[in-house]
Coordinates of C-alpha atoms and ligand atoms in Angstrom, one line a residue:
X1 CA 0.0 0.0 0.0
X2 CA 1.2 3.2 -1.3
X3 CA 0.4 5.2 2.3
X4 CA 2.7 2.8 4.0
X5 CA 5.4 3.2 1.8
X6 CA 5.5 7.0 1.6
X7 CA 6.8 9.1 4.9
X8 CA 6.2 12.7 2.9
X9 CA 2.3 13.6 3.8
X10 CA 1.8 16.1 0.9
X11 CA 3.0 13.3 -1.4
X12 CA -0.1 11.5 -0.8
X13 CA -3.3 11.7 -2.7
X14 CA -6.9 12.6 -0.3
X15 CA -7.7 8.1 -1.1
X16 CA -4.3 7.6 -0.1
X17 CA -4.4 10.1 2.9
X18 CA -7.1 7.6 3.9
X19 CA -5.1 4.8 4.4
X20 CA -3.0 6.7 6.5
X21 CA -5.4 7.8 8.9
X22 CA -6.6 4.5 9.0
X23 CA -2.7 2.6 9.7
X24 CA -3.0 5.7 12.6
X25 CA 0.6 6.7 11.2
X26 CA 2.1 9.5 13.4
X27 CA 2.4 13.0 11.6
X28 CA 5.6 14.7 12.3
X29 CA 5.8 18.7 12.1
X30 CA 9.2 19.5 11.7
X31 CA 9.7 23.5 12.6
X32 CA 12.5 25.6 12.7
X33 CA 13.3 29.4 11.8
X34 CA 15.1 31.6 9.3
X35 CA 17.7 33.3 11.1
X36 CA 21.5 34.3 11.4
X37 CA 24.3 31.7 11.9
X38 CA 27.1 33.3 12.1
X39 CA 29.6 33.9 8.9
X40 CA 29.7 30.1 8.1
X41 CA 26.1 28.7 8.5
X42 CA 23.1 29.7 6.2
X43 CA 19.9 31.0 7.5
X44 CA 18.0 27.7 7.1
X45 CA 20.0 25.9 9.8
X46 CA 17.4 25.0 12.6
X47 CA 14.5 24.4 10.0
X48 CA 16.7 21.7 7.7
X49 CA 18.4 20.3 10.2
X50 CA 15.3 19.6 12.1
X51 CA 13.1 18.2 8.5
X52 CA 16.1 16.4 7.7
X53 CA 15.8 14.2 11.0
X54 CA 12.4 14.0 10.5
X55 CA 12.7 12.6 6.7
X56 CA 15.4 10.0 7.6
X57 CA 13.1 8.7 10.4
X58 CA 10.4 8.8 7.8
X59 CA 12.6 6.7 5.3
X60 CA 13.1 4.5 8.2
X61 CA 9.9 3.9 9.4
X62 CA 7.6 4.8 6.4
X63 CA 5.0 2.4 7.6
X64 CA 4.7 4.6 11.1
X65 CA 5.7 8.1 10.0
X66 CA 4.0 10.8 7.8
X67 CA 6.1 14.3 7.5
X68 CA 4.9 17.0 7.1
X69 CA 6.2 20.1 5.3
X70 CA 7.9 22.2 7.8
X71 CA 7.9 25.8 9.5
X72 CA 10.6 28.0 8.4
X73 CA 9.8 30.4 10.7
X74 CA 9.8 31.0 14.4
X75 CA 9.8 33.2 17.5
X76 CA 13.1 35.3 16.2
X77 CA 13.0 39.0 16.9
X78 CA 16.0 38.9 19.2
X79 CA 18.5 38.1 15.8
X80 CA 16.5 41.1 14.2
X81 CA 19.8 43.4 14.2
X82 CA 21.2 40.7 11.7
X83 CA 20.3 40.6 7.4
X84 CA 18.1 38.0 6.5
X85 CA 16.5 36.7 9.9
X86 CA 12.7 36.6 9.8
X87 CA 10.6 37.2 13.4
X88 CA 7.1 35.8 13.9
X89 CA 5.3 37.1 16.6
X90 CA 4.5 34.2 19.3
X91 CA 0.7 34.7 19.3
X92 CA 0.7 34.2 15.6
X93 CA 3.3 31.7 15.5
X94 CA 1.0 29.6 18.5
X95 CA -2.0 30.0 16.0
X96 CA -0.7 29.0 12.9
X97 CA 0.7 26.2 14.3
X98 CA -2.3 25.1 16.3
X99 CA -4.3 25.6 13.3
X100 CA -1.9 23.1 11.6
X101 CA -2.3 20.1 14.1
X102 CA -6.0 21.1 14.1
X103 CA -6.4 20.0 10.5
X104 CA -4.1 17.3 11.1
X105 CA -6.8 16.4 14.2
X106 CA -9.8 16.7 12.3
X107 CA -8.7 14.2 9.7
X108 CA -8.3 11.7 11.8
X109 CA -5.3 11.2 12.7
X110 CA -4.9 10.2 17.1
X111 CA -1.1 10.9 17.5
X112 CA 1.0 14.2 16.3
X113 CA 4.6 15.1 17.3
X114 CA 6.0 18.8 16.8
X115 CA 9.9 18.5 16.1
X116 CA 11.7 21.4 16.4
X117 CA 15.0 22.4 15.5
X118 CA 15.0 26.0 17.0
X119 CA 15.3 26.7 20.6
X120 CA 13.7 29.5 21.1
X121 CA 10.4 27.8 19.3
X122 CA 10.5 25.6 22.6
X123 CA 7.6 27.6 24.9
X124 CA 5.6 28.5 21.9
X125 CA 5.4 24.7 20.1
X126 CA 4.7 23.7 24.3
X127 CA 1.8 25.4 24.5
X128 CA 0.5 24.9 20.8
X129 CA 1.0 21.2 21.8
X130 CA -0.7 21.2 24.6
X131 CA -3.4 23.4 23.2
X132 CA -4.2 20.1 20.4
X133 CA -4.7 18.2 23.2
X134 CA -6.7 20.8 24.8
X135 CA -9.1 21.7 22.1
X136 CA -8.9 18.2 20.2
X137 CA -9.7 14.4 20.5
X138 CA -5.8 13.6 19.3
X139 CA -2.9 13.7 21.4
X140 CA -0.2 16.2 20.6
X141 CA 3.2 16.4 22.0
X142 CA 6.9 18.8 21.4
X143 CA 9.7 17.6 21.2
X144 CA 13.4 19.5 20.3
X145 CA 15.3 16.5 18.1
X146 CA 18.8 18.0 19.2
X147 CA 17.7 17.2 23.2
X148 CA 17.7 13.6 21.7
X149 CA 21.1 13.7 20.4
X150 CA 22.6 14.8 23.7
X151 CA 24.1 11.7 24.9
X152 CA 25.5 10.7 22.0
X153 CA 27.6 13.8 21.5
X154 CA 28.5 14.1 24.7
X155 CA 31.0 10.9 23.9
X156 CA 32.3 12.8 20.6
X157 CA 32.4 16.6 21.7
X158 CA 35.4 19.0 22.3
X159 CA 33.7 22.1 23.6
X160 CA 31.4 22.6 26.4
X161 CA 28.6 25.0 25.1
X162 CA 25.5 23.8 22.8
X163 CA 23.4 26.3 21.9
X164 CA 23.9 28.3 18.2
X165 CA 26.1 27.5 15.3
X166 CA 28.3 25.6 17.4
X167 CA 30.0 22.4 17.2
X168 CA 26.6 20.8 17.3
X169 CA 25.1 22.6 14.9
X170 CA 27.5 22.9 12.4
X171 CA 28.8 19.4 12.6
X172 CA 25.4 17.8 11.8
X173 CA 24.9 20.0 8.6
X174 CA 28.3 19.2 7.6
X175 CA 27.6 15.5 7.8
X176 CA 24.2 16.5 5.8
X177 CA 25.2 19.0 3.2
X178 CA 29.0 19.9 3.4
X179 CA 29.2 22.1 0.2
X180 CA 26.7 24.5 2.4
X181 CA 29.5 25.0 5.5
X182 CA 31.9 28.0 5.0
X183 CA 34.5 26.2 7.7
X184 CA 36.7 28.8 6.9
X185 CA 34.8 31.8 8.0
X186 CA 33.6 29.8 11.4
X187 CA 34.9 31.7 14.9
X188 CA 34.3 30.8 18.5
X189 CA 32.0 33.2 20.4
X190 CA 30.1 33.4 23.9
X191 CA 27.5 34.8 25.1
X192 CA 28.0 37.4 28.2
X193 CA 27.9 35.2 31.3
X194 CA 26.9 35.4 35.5
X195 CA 26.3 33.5 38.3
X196 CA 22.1 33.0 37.7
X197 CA 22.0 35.0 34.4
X198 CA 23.5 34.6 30.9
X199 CA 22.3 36.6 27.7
X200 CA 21.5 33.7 26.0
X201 CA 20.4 31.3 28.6
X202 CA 21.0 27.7 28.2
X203 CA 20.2 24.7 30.0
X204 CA 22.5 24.6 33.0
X205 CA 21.3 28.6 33.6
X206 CA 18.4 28.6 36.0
X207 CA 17.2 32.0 34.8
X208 CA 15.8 32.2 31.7
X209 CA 16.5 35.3 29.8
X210 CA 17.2 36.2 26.1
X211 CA 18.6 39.7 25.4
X212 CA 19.0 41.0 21.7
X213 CA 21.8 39.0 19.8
X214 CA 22.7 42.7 18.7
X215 CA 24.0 43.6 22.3
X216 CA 26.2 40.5 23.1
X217 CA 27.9 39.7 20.2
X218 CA 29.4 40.5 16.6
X219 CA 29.8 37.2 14.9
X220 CA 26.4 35.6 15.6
X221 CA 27.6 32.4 17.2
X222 CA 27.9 31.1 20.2
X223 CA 29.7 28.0 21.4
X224 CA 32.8 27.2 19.2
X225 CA 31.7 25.8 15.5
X226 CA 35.6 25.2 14.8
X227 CA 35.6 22.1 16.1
X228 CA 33.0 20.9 13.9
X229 CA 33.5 17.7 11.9
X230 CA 30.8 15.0 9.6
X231 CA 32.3 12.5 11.9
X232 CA 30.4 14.1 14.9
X233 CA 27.7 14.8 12.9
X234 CA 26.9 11.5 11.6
X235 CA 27.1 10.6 15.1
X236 CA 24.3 13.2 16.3
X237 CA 22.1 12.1 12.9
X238 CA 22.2 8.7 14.2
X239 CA 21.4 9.4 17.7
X240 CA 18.2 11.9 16.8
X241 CA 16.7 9.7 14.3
X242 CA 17.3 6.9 16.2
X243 CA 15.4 8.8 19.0
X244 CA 12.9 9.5 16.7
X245 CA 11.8 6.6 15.7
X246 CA 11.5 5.3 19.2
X247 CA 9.5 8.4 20.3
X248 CA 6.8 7.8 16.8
X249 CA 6.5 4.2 18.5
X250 CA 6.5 4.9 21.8
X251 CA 3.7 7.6 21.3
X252 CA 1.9 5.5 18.5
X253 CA 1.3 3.1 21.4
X254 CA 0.1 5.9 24.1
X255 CA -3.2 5.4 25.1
X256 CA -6.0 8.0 24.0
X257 CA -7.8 7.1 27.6
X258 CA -11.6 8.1 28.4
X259 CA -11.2 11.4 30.3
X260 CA -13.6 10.5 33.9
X261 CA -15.8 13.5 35.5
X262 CA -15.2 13.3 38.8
X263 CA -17.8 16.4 40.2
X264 CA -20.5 15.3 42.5
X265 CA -22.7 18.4 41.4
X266 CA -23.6 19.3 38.2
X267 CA -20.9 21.2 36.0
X268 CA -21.6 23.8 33.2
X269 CA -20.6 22.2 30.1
X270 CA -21.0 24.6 27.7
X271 CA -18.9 27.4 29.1
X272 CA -16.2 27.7 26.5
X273 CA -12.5 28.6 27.1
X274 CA -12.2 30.9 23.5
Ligands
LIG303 ZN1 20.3 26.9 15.2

């Protein structure tokens, strides 16, 4: 059957989609942004890293996995002082993509996974997520493909930082589209750094805060993209796909359990939330 051997849902006809919904497969939403990344990295970093993750999981397991076209754009005003980078406002960016898994919902399909490539999409695809499962019969969850790759480049990785064209970054689109990578333009940078508070707050910071890019630094980068190589980066393709594939199944399996009223008194059902 066609459906089960195609991962790419807009490569599907509406008789095909059908068998789709009805093998349950899990739709994937791969989003990302169009911003700076330093002198070496194209704008499309976080948006084909992510969809290229998805697709090889897709190629993997096209019997499981329907992909869908991605989101090139995300939450991004803070890169603003740099040429090219695109900003969507969050309340539009929520909508937009709400109105996305909606569809996806209404369809028929149970199980959807938002997988993001762009950090700073992380509280905005959260609450789209959670607003599927809020405002829909399917179950939607978020996921950010690099947190799945952590492990595994932790055993290959020279510097400490992870967070934006860095070694992470730049190594995995060097294992996926070399001719892309100016390695010869790529320069180490940080971010400006205290005790509880850094300007680009990463995971080990307890505050989270996120000044202008303009104000901190000059290059665009930070962590230290020199130490790139495909080596490491077939390593972290490996590790998120791998993770993917075990989250589609993992999910595809997750019960979509009877929800049980548990008021004595009666409750007034149709007050609505929007
Ligand atoms: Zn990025």
């Amino acid at each position: 059957m066609h459906a089960l051997d195609e991962y790419r849902f807009n490569r599907l006809t509406w008789d095909e989609m059908n068998d789709a919904i009805e093998a349950q497969k899990v739709v994937l939403l791969p989003t990302g942004s169009t911003e700076q990344h330093g002198h070496h990295l194209p704008l499309d970093v976080d948006v084909f890293l992510a969809e290229s993750v998805c697709l090889e999981a897709g190629k993997r397991a096209p019997d499981r996995i329907l992909v869908l076209p991605p989101i090139s754009y995300g939450l991004n005003r803070h890169h603003i002082d740099f040429p090219g980078t695109i900003h969507i406002e969050p309340d539009v960016y929520i909508e937009y993509l709400v109105n996305i898994t909606k569809s996806v919902a209404y369809h028929g399909f149970e199980k959807i996974l938002i997988v993001n490539g762009h950090g700073s999409n992380t509280p905005t695809n959260d609450i789209a997520a959670r607003r599927t499962v809020l405002e829909t019969r399917s179950l939607c969850a978020s996921v950010n493909y690099f947190a799945l790759a952590v492990d595994a480049f932790s055993s290959v990785r020279d510097t400490e930082v992870m967070a934006h064209a860095d070694e992470f970054e730049t190594s995995l689109y060097l294992a996926l589209a070399p001719e892309r990578v100016r390695m010869a333009k790529a320069v180490e940078d940080n971010d400006v750094a205290g005790d509880y508070v850094s300007s680009d707050s990463i995971a080990r910071y307890p505050v989270r805060f996120s000044d202008y890019w303009g104000r901190w630094t000059e290059t665009g980068v930070h962590g230290d993209p020199t130490t790139a190589t495909a080596e490491k980066g077939r390593v972290i393709l490996e590790a998120s796909v791998n993770g993917i594939v075990n989250l589609v199944d993992e999910w595809r399996a997750w019960p979509v359990a009877e929800r049980r009223d548990q008021h004595r008194m009666p409750i007034q059902k149709d007050i609505s939330w929007r």
